[in-house]
Short mmCIF file of C-alpha atoms (C1' of nucleotides) in Angstrom, two decimals:
data_model
loop_
_atom_site.label_atom_id
_atom_site.label_comp_id
_atom_site.label_asym_id
_atom_site.label_seq_id
_atom_site.Cartn_x
_atom_site.Cartn_y
_atom_site.Cartn_z
CA MET F 3 133.50 63.71 72.30
CA SER F 4 136.35 65.34 74.22
CA GLU F 5 136.33 66.74 77.70
CA ILE F 6 134.78 70.15 78.48
CA ARG F 7 137.49 72.24 80.16
CA ILE F 8 136.24 74.97 82.48
CA LEU F 9 137.56 78.11 84.20
CA LEU F 10 135.69 79.18 87.34
CA VAL F 11 135.55 82.88 88.27
CA ASP F 12 133.91 83.63 91.62
CA ASP F 13 135.07 85.50 94.70
CA HIS F 14 133.53 83.01 97.12
CA PRO F 15 135.72 80.00 97.89
CA VAL F 16 132.59 78.15 98.98
CA VAL F 17 130.89 78.66 95.63
CA ARG F 18 134.02 77.69 93.71
CA ALA F 19 134.26 74.51 95.74
CA GLY F 20 130.59 73.80 95.10
CA LEU F 21 130.88 74.26 91.35
CA ARG F 22 134.06 72.24 91.22
CA ALA F 23 132.43 69.40 93.14
CA MET F 24 129.24 69.56 91.11
CA LEU F 25 130.89 69.76 87.69
CA SER F 26 133.52 67.15 88.47
CA GLY F 27 130.67 64.83 89.31
CA PHE F 28 129.43 65.05 85.71
CA GLU F 29 130.89 62.85 83.01
CA GLY F 30 133.24 64.74 80.70
CA PHE F 31 133.54 67.95 82.72
CA SER F 32 136.84 69.20 84.07
CA VAL F 33 137.63 72.37 86.03
CA VAL F 34 141.11 73.31 84.86
CA ALA F 35 141.50 76.71 86.57
CA GLU F 36 139.94 79.10 89.07
CA ALA F 37 140.10 82.83 89.75
CA PRO F 38 138.60 85.02 92.50
CA GLU F 39 138.01 88.03 90.21
CA GLY F 40 138.27 89.27 86.64
CA ALA F 41 141.90 90.31 86.33
CA ALA F 42 143.12 86.99 87.72
CA ALA F 43 140.75 85.23 85.33
CA ILE F 44 142.33 86.93 82.34
CA ARG F 45 145.77 85.97 83.59
CA GLU F 46 144.62 82.37 83.91
CA ILE F 47 143.27 82.34 80.36
CA GLN F 48 146.51 83.71 78.98
CA ARG F 49 148.51 81.23 81.03
CA LEU F 50 146.47 78.34 79.63
CA GLN F 51 146.79 79.67 76.09
CA THR F 52 150.54 80.03 76.50
CA LEU F 53 150.76 76.43 77.64
CA GLY F 54 148.65 75.38 74.69
CA GLU F 55 146.00 74.00 77.00
CA PRO F 56 142.47 74.26 75.62
CA LEU F 57 139.69 76.09 77.49
CA ASP F 58 136.10 75.48 76.49
CA VAL F 59 134.05 77.74 78.73
CA VAL F 60 134.43 80.41 81.41
CA LEU F 61 131.92 80.28 84.27
CA MET F 62 131.71 83.87 85.51
CA ASP F 63 130.08 85.48 88.53
CA LEU F 64 129.00 89.10 88.12
CA GLN F 65 129.39 90.44 91.66
CA MET F 66 132.96 90.33 92.92
CA GLY F 67 133.92 91.61 96.34
CA ALA F 68 137.10 93.22 95.02
CA GLY F 69 138.99 93.47 91.76
CA MET F 70 137.54 93.49 88.25
CA ASP F 71 133.78 92.86 88.13
CA GLY F 72 132.19 90.23 85.93
CA VAL F 73 130.86 92.48 83.18
CA THR F 74 134.20 94.23 82.71
CA ALA F 75 135.99 90.89 82.77
CA THR F 76 133.61 89.45 80.19
CA ARG F 77 134.19 92.40 77.89
CA ALA F 78 137.97 92.01 78.29
CA ILE F 79 137.83 88.27 77.67
CA LYS F 80 135.79 88.68 74.49
CA ALA F 81 138.51 91.02 73.25
CA LEU F 82 141.07 88.21 73.49
CA SER F 83 141.86 86.00 70.54
CA PRO F 84 140.79 83.30 70.64
CA ALA F 85 138.00 84.22 73.04
CA PRO F 86 136.41 81.40 75.04
CA PRO F 87 132.63 81.47 75.60
CA VAL F 88 131.63 83.18 78.84
CA LEU F 89 128.67 81.78 80.75
CA ILE F 90 127.38 84.09 83.49
CA LEU F 91 126.44 82.33 86.72
CA THR F 92 125.15 84.78 89.26
CA THR F 93 122.65 85.35 92.04
CA TYR F 94 120.53 88.16 90.60
CA ASP F 95 118.44 88.30 87.48
CA THR F 96 117.72 92.02 87.20
CA ASP F 97 117.19 93.57 83.80
CA ALA F 98 120.23 95.79 84.23
CA ASP F 99 122.52 92.87 85.05
CA ILE F 100 121.24 90.69 82.24
CA LEU F 101 121.43 93.41 79.61
CA ALA F 102 124.92 94.47 80.71
CA ALA F 103 126.15 90.89 80.54
CA VAL F 104 124.68 90.23 77.11
CA GLU F 105 126.02 93.54 75.86
CA ALA F 106 129.47 92.55 77.14
CA GLY F 107 129.38 89.41 75.03
CA ALA F 108 128.26 86.69 77.43
CA SER F 109 126.87 83.62 75.71
CA GLY F 110 124.59 82.63 78.56
CA TYR F 111 123.06 83.68 81.86
CA MET F 112 122.34 81.20 84.63
CA LEU F 113 121.25 81.61 88.25
CA LYS F 114 123.15 80.12 91.16
CA ASP F 115 120.06 78.60 92.69
CA ALA F 116 119.41 76.59 89.54
CA PRO F 117 119.27 72.80 89.87
CA PRO F 118 122.54 71.06 88.96
CA GLU F 119 121.09 69.51 85.84
CA GLN F 120 120.23 72.94 84.44
CA ILE F 121 123.74 74.20 85.10
CA ARG F 122 125.23 71.12 83.48
CA ALA F 123 123.13 71.62 80.34
CA ALA F 124 124.02 75.31 80.14
CA VAL F 125 127.75 74.66 80.40
CA GLN F 126 127.48 72.04 77.69
CA GLN F 127 125.60 74.39 75.39
CA ALA F 128 128.02 77.25 76.03
CA ALA F 129 131.00 74.99 75.33
CA ALA F 130 129.36 74.00 72.06
CA GLY F 131 129.17 77.65 71.05
CA GLN F 132 125.44 77.98 71.64
CA THR F 133 123.66 80.43 73.93
CA ALA F 134 122.10 79.28 77.18
CA LEU F 135 119.59 81.30 79.16
CA ALA F 136 118.04 80.18 82.41
CA PRO F 137 114.31 79.58 81.96
CA GLU F 138 113.58 82.40 84.41
CA VAL F 139 115.81 84.77 82.47
CA ALA F 140 114.39 83.79 79.11
CA ALA F 141 110.87 84.32 80.41
CA ARG F 142 111.79 87.75 81.74
CA LEU F 143 113.30 88.83 78.43
CA LEU F 144 110.31 87.60 76.45
CA GLY F 145 107.92 89.30 78.85
CA ARG F 146 109.87 92.49 78.47
CA ILE F 147 109.69 92.39 74.70
CA ARG F 148 105.97 91.77 74.79
CA ASN F 149 105.37 94.30 77.53
CA PRO F 150 108.22 96.82 77.55
CA GLU F 151 108.71 98.47 80.96
CA PRO F 152 108.81 102.23 80.86
CA VAL F 153 112.39 103.43 80.50
CA LEU F 154 113.65 106.32 82.61
CA SER F 155 115.24 109.19 80.70
CA THR F 156 118.80 110.14 81.55
CA ARG F 157 117.57 113.23 83.34
CA GLU F 158 115.23 111.14 85.41
CA VAL F 159 117.96 108.70 86.38
CA GLN F 160 120.10 111.69 87.30
CA LEU F 161 117.32 112.97 89.59
CA LEU F 162 116.94 109.52 91.07
CA GLU F 163 120.61 109.37 91.94
CA LEU F 164 120.51 112.71 93.72
CA LEU F 165 117.31 111.60 95.40
CA ALA F 166 119.08 108.54 96.78
CA THR F 167 121.63 110.75 98.51
CA GLY F 168 118.81 112.27 100.53
CA MET F 169 118.57 115.68 98.89
CA SER F 170 115.44 117.84 99.10
CA ASN F 171 113.68 119.14 96.00
CA LYS F 172 115.27 122.52 96.62
CA SER F 173 118.78 121.06 96.83
CA MET F 174 118.31 119.04 93.67
CA ALA F 175 117.00 122.10 91.87
CA ARG F 176 120.10 124.08 92.86
CA GLN F 177 122.40 121.20 91.97
CA LEU F 178 120.92 120.77 88.49
CA PHE F 179 120.33 124.48 87.85
CA ILE F 180 116.62 124.00 87.36
CA SER F 181 113.59 125.18 89.30
CA GLU F 182 111.83 123.26 92.04
CA ALA F 183 108.83 123.05 89.74
CA THR F 184 110.87 121.12 87.21
CA VAL F 185 112.21 118.82 89.87
CA LYS F 186 108.66 118.03 90.90
CA THR F 187 107.66 117.38 87.31
CA HIS F 188 110.50 114.92 86.90
CA LEU F 189 109.63 113.24 90.17
CA VAL F 190 106.02 112.77 89.11
CA HIS F 191 107.22 111.12 85.90
CA ILE F 192 109.59 108.90 87.88
CA TYR F 193 106.86 107.83 90.31
CA ASP F 194 104.67 107.11 87.35
CA LYS F 195 107.19 104.90 85.59
CA LEU F 196 108.21 103.05 88.74
CA GLY F 197 104.64 102.57 89.90
CA VAL F 198 105.08 104.30 93.25
CA ASP F 199 103.79 107.48 94.85
CA ASN F 200 106.57 108.90 96.98
CA ARG F 201 110.32 109.44 96.90
CA THR F 202 111.22 106.82 99.45
CA ALA F 203 109.39 104.07 97.59
CA ALA F 204 110.99 105.28 94.36
CA ILE F 205 114.47 104.76 95.80
CA SER F 206 113.46 101.35 97.10
CA VAL F 207 112.16 100.21 93.72
CA ALA F 208 115.07 101.76 91.83
CA ALA F 209 117.52 99.98 94.10
CA GLN F 210 115.72 96.67 93.71
CA ARG F 211 115.71 97.00 89.94
CA ARG F 212 119.29 98.16 90.10
CA ILE F 213 118.48 101.28 88.18
CA ILE F 214 120.62 103.02 90.74
CA ARG F 215 123.03 101.72 93.31
CA THR F 216 122.68 102.50 97.01
CA GLY F 217 125.02 101.89 99.89
CA GLY F 218 128.70 100.92 99.96
CA MET N 5 137.73 63.98 120.04
CA SER N 6 134.68 62.74 118.18
CA GLU N 7 133.43 63.82 114.79
CA ILE N 8 131.65 67.16 114.32
CA ARG N 9 128.28 66.42 112.75
CA ILE N 10 126.78 69.22 110.66
CA LEU N 11 123.42 70.21 109.16
CA LEU N 12 123.58 72.54 106.12
CA VAL N 13 120.72 74.97 105.47
CA ASP N 14 120.99 76.94 102.21
CA ASP N 15 118.66 77.35 99.26
CA HIS N 16 121.47 77.17 96.67
CA PRO N 17 122.45 73.65 95.64
CA VAL N 18 125.81 75.03 94.50
CA VAL N 19 126.58 76.49 97.92
CA ARG N 20 125.49 73.33 99.70
CA ALA N 21 127.75 71.30 97.44
CA GLY N 22 130.60 73.69 98.13
CA LEU N 23 130.22 73.53 101.88
CA ARG N 24 129.86 69.77 101.79
CA ALA N 25 133.01 69.42 99.71
CA MET N 26 134.93 71.91 101.81
CA LEU N 27 133.91 70.54 105.20
CA SER N 28 134.30 66.91 104.17
CA GLY N 29 137.85 67.77 103.23
CA PHE N 30 138.62 68.68 106.84
CA GLU N 31 139.57 66.01 109.35
CA GLY N 32 136.76 65.19 111.76
CA PHE N 33 133.94 67.04 109.95
CA SER N 34 130.85 65.30 108.63
CA VAL N 35 127.80 66.74 106.90
CA VAL N 36 124.96 64.50 108.07
CA ALA N 37 121.98 66.39 106.61
CA GLU N 38 120.95 69.24 104.31
CA ALA N 39 117.90 71.46 103.89
CA PRO N 40 116.98 74.15 101.35
CA GLU N 41 115.07 76.31 103.87
CA GLY N 42 114.10 76.65 107.53
CA ALA N 43 111.07 74.40 107.82
CA ALA N 44 112.87 71.50 106.17
CA ALA N 45 115.83 72.13 108.48
CA ILE N 46 113.66 71.73 111.55
CA ARG N 47 112.22 68.50 110.17
CA GLU N 48 115.76 67.24 109.59
CA ILE N 49 116.78 68.06 113.16
CA GLN N 50 113.77 66.27 114.57
CA ARG N 51 114.39 63.30 112.31
CA LEU N 52 117.99 63.04 113.54
CA GLN N 53 116.91 63.38 117.14
CA THR N 54 114.29 60.67 116.70
CA LEU N 55 116.94 58.36 115.29
CA GLY N 56 119.19 59.19 118.21
CA GLU N 57 121.82 60.57 115.84
CA PRO N 58 123.84 63.45 117.31
CA LEU N 59 124.01 66.89 115.63
CA ASP N 60 126.75 69.29 116.68
CA VAL N 61 126.13 72.43 114.64
CA VAL N 62 123.67 73.93 112.17
CA LEU N 63 125.19 75.99 109.33
CA MET N 64 122.45 78.43 108.39
CA ASP N 65 122.05 80.90 105.53
CA LEU N 66 119.90 83.95 106.23
CA GLN N 67 118.42 84.70 102.81
CA MET N 68 116.28 81.90 101.45
CA GLY N 69 114.55 82.13 98.11
CA ALA N 70 111.39 80.52 99.45
CA GLY N 71 110.15 78.97 102.67
CA MET N 72 111.17 79.90 106.22
CA ASP N 73 113.98 82.47 106.38
CA GLY N 74 117.13 81.98 108.43
CA VAL N 75 116.30 84.24 111.36
CA THR N 76 112.88 82.65 111.88
CA ALA N 77 114.41 79.20 111.54
CA THR N 78 117.13 80.03 114.06
CA ARG N 79 114.57 81.24 116.56
CA ALA N 80 112.54 78.06 116.05
CA ILE N 81 115.58 75.83 116.40
CA LYS N 82 116.68 77.50 119.65
CA ALA N 83 113.22 76.71 121.01
CA LEU N 84 113.86 73.00 120.52
CA SER N 85 115.24 70.81 123.28
CA PRO N 86 118.01 70.00 123.00
CA ALA N 87 118.88 72.94 120.72
CA PRO N 88 121.98 72.59 118.54
CA PRO N 89 124.23 75.64 118.07
CA VAL N 90 123.33 77.67 114.99
CA LEU N 91 126.18 79.25 113.03
CA ILE N 92 125.04 81.87 110.51
CA LEU N 93 126.85 81.73 107.18
CA THR N 94 125.63 84.44 104.87
CA THR N 95 126.60 86.94 102.20
CA TYR N 96 125.86 90.25 103.89
CA ASP N 97 127.23 91.80 107.07
CA THR N 98 124.78 94.62 107.72
CA ASP N 99 123.95 95.68 111.27
CA ALA N 100 120.32 94.71 110.76
CA ASP N 101 121.19 91.17 109.70
CA ILE N 102 123.75 90.68 112.45
CA LEU N 103 121.54 92.03 115.21
CA ALA N 104 118.54 89.99 114.07
CA ALA N 105 120.62 86.81 113.96
CA VAL N 106 122.17 87.32 117.39
CA GLU N 107 118.80 88.23 118.84
CA ALA N 108 117.39 84.99 117.40
CA GLY N 109 120.00 83.01 119.29
CA ALA N 110 122.72 82.38 116.72
CA SER N 111 126.07 81.48 118.24
CA GLY N 112 128.14 82.87 115.38
CA TYR N 113 128.11 84.93 112.20
CA MET N 114 130.38 84.13 109.25
CA LEU N 115 130.56 85.47 105.70
CA LYS N 116 130.40 83.24 102.64
CA ASP N 117 133.43 84.82 101.07
CA ALA N 118 135.56 83.86 104.06
CA PRO N 119 138.61 81.64 103.44
CA PRO N 120 137.98 77.95 104.16
CA GLU N 121 140.25 77.93 107.20
CA GLN N 122 138.16 80.64 108.84
CA ILE N 123 134.96 78.72 108.23
CA ARG N 124 136.54 75.56 109.59
CA ALA N 125 137.58 77.32 112.80
CA ALA N 126 134.16 78.90 113.24
CA VAL N 127 132.34 75.59 112.86
CA GLN N 128 134.70 74.02 115.37
CA GLN N 129 134.12 76.81 117.88
CA ALA N 130 130.36 76.72 117.42
CA ALA N 131 130.31 72.94 117.87
CA ALA N 132 132.26 73.41 121.10
CA GLY N 133 129.56 75.74 122.39
CA GLN N 134 131.59 78.91 121.88
CA THR N 135 130.67 81.94 119.81
CA ALA N 136 132.39 82.65 116.51
CA LEU N 137 132.30 85.98 114.72
CA ALA N 138 133.89 86.64 111.37
CA PRO N 139 136.87 88.99 111.75
CA GLU N 140 135.06 91.59 109.65
CA VAL N 141 132.01 91.37 111.86
CA ALA N 142 134.06 91.44 115.06
CA ALA N 143 136.04 94.42 113.80
CA ARG N 144 132.83 96.28 113.02
CA LEU N 145 131.49 95.69 116.48
CA LEU N 146 134.78 96.62 118.18
CA GLY N 147 135.15 99.73 116.06
CA ARG N 148 131.72 100.76 117.16
CA ILE N 149 132.68 100.44 120.80
CA ARG N 150 135.91 102.42 120.39
CA ASN N 151 134.28 105.01 118.17
CA PRO N 152 131.28 105.96 120.24
CA GLU N 153 129.19 106.53 117.15
CA PRO N 154 125.58 106.81 118.23
CA VAL N 155 124.13 103.32 118.23
CA LEU N 156 120.64 102.76 116.91
CA SER N 157 118.35 100.71 119.10
CA THR N 158 116.85 97.54 117.65
CA ARG N 159 113.51 99.27 117.33
CA GLU N 160 115.12 102.11 115.43
CA VAL N 161 116.87 99.74 113.04
CA GLN N 162 113.58 97.97 112.54
CA LEU N 163 111.94 101.26 111.61
CA LEU N 164 114.78 102.12 109.29
CA GLU N 165 114.28 98.87 107.41
CA LEU N 166 110.61 99.58 106.86
CA LEU N 167 111.51 103.12 105.87
CA ALA N 168 113.82 101.76 103.18
CA THR N 169 110.93 99.90 101.58
CA GLY N 170 109.20 103.22 100.97
CA MET N 171 106.49 103.01 103.59
CA SER N 172 104.73 106.08 104.98
CA ASN N 173 104.58 106.86 108.69
CA LYS N 174 101.01 105.58 108.75
CA SER N 175 101.96 102.27 107.13
CA MET N 176 104.88 101.74 109.48
CA ALA N 177 102.66 102.49 112.46
CA ARG N 178 100.15 99.87 111.32
CA GLN N 179 102.90 97.35 110.59
CA LEU N 180 104.51 97.72 114.02
CA PHE N 181 101.24 98.13 115.94
CA ILE N 182 102.23 101.54 117.32
CA SER N 183 100.86 105.03 116.75
CA GLU N 184 102.07 107.47 114.13
CA ALA N 185 103.24 109.66 116.98
CA THR N 186 105.63 106.95 118.12
CA VAL N 187 106.87 106.42 114.59
CA LYS N 188 107.67 110.11 114.38
CA THR N 189 109.47 110.04 117.70
CA HIS N 190 111.65 107.15 116.55
CA LEU N 191 112.34 108.92 113.27
CA VAL N 192 113.49 112.05 115.06
CA HIS N 193 115.88 109.94 117.14
CA ILE N 194 117.15 108.21 114.01
CA TYR N 195 117.73 111.51 112.19
CA ASP N 196 119.53 112.72 115.25
CA LYS N 197 121.85 109.74 115.50
CA LEU N 198 122.58 109.65 111.78
CA GLY N 199 123.11 113.38 111.52
CA VAL N 200 120.43 113.97 108.89
CA ASP N 201 117.09 115.75 108.76
CA ASN N 202 114.82 113.73 106.52
CA ARG N 203 113.92 110.14 105.75
CA THR N 204 115.57 109.97 102.38
CA ALA N 205 118.93 111.07 103.72
CA ALA N 206 118.52 108.63 106.60
CA ILE N 207 118.19 105.72 104.19
CA SER N 208 121.19 106.93 102.23
CA VAL N 209 123.41 107.16 105.30
CA ALA N 210 122.09 103.90 106.74
CA ALA N 211 122.83 102.06 103.51
CA GLN N 212 126.33 103.50 103.32
CA ARG N 213 127.11 102.52 106.91
CA ARG N 214 125.61 99.11 106.32
CA ILE N 215 123.10 99.57 109.06
CA ILE N 216 120.51 98.25 106.68
CA ARG N 217 120.57 96.51 103.35
CA THR N 218 118.81 97.94 100.30
CA GLY N 219 117.95 96.43 96.97
CA GLY N 220 118.27 92.79 95.83
"C1'" DG K 24 115.92 104.74 145.42
"C1'" DC K 25 117.05 107.36 141.68
"C1'" DC K 26 118.60 108.14 137.07
"C1'" DC K 27 118.89 107.13 132.28
"C1'" DG K 28 117.77 104.96 128.04
"C1'" DT K 29 114.10 102.85 125.48
"C1'" DA K 30 109.54 102.82 124.05
"C1'" DT K 31 105.14 104.50 123.98
"C1'" DC K 32 101.62 108.35 122.93
"C1'" DA K 33 99.23 113.28 122.12
"C1'" DA K 34 98.79 117.90 120.26
"C1'" DC K 35 100.35 121.48 117.65
"C1'" DC K 36 102.45 124.17 113.78
"C1'" DA K 37 105.50 125.13 109.96
"C1'" DA K 38 107.74 123.35 106.06
"C1'" DA K 39 108.19 120.12 102.52
"C1'" DC K 40 106.20 117.11 99.47
"C1'" DG K 41 102.66 115.17 96.17
"C1'" DG K 42 99.30 115.95 92.43
"C1'" DT K 43 97.19 118.65 88.95
"C1'" DT K 44 96.67 121.80 85.25
"C1'" DG K 45 98.51 124.41 81.76
"C1'" DA K 46 102.17 126.30 79.02
"C1'" DC K 47 106.58 127.00 76.49
"C1'" DT K 48 110.87 125.32 73.91
"C1'" DC K 49 113.72 122.12 71.41
"C1'" DC K 50 114.62 118.31 68.63
"C1'" DA K 51 114.13 113.87 66.20
"C1'" DG K 52 111.19 111.05 63.12
"C1'" DG K 53 107.49 109.95 60.07
"C1'" DC V 9 105.28 119.91 58.49
"C1'" DC V 10 103.42 118.03 62.19
"C1'" DT V 11 103.55 115.01 66.02
"C1'" DG V 12 105.49 113.43 70.23
"C1'" DG V 13 108.87 113.02 73.73
"C1'" DA V 14 112.00 115.41 76.78
"C1'" DG V 15 112.87 119.23 79.47
"C1'" DT V 16 111.66 123.47 81.39
"C1'" DC V 17 108.57 126.49 84.41
"C1'" DA V 18 104.33 128.56 87.31
"C1'" DA V 19 100.35 128.46 90.35
"C1'" DC V 20 97.40 126.14 93.27
"C1'" DC V 21 96.00 123.05 97.05
"C1'" DG V 22 95.69 119.07 100.09
"C1'" DT V 23 98.48 115.74 102.58
"C1'" DT V 24 102.54 114.23 104.72
"C1'" DT V 25 106.44 114.96 107.06
"C1'" DG V 26 109.48 117.29 110.38
"C1'" DG V 27 110.19 119.53 114.91
"C1'" DT V 28 108.76 120.53 119.45
"C1'" DT V 29 106.93 119.97 123.94
"C1'" DG V 30 105.31 117.20 127.36
"C1'" DA V 31 103.82 112.96 129.29
"C1'" DT V 32 103.74 107.85 130.96
"C1'" DA V 33 105.92 103.40 131.68
"C1'" DC V 34 109.52 99.89 132.22
"C1'" DG V 35 113.99 98.09 132.79
"C1'" DG V 36 119.01 98.08 134.22
"C1'" DG V 37 122.81 100.13 136.84
"C1'" DC V 38 125.23 102.99 140.42
#
DNA sequence: GCCCGTATCAACCAAACGGTTGACTCCAGG
DNA sequence: CCTGGAGTCAACCGTTTGGTTGATACGGGC
């Protein structure tokens, strides 16, 4: 069996070095290119294709400090022809991240704190055209199918976003051209679905589940 | 000059491998031990000391998946005798994280996405007993001095962090062993300094200014 | 020694929020 | 056609929060 040729995409030099060291230590693995963010990754893929050099799998981080993020990059890569398999390797395993990655065409989702052997197996599977989910991720997806978490409506997410900017009920009512009563109704539904009982906790939970994004 | 002997503390095998590879590539650097979290780190230090093997610097992550977190570990390490310098190497550069680390006795604060050369220099400085701040961190602190933005006290930042988890005044009072009256006083000061007039807005502004970290 | 910032607490009142009940419309799906 | 979810609104009431005033205590700095 021939060598598995890998492109690393991660904005942290330390992580790239770690993956390079770890993968190079495995028999039959070879890191042939690296990129700090999505746009550079696409350039690397095209460069390799132009040179006729094969590429078997892209190892992609989701969170990039600057430049094109991992989900966008994955979508762009899957639009190429031929499109190499993209294996997501990231720090967080939130529903939103996982679903976005799968929707973008990723063929696997691994966590950075996984033991080396798990990462090795996932890369091998991805290179072979199979899907590879981290055990934690697989368990979460199965649990979600069995026990679907309540989904916020678009209006509720909208409220939540305004809420996170620190607006009062009155302000949100004005902003959305609805009455304070309606705002309160929505809030009650939101608290209900998130399992909390006040606005501050709602923002906390929503941020943790990455339903909304807070901060810079 | 003799070799700089390093202990790595990080819960991600990938990151440890990266740091090991990166540091081993530099002349005069040697990773002599590793630990996935704080308690194991302290055991490693004591083991080295028992064997009479020197240790010049501890490279410490702040966020650990399980076990003793980085701030607690740093505090514990600085209570040892002799206490090796602790250089924080983490992903986030929020005020809360930085202040907690410095307060715990860290002699430096670097970011994981820093270029290798910067990390090399910081480790060297820390090993030499000097302090080493990442340029981004240093710039933030300097900018704060030039721009006399109201500075939150440590107690106020502490409160803000609890606030961001969705706790009520009563809960925060219990948590911090103070009265609700004191909590309210602190909150008023916080609102004042952040230019807001309620808790939700305070969290929003604090997250944007990276005074605290929300989510994940 | 005095001042100022930090931290602590109490009492009070007004305003905002949280929770409930009930009701109306619209629209998609069985 | 009827049911159910989403979205809208009103009225009520108890609790929490926000704002103020005033007070004590401790430390560092001029």
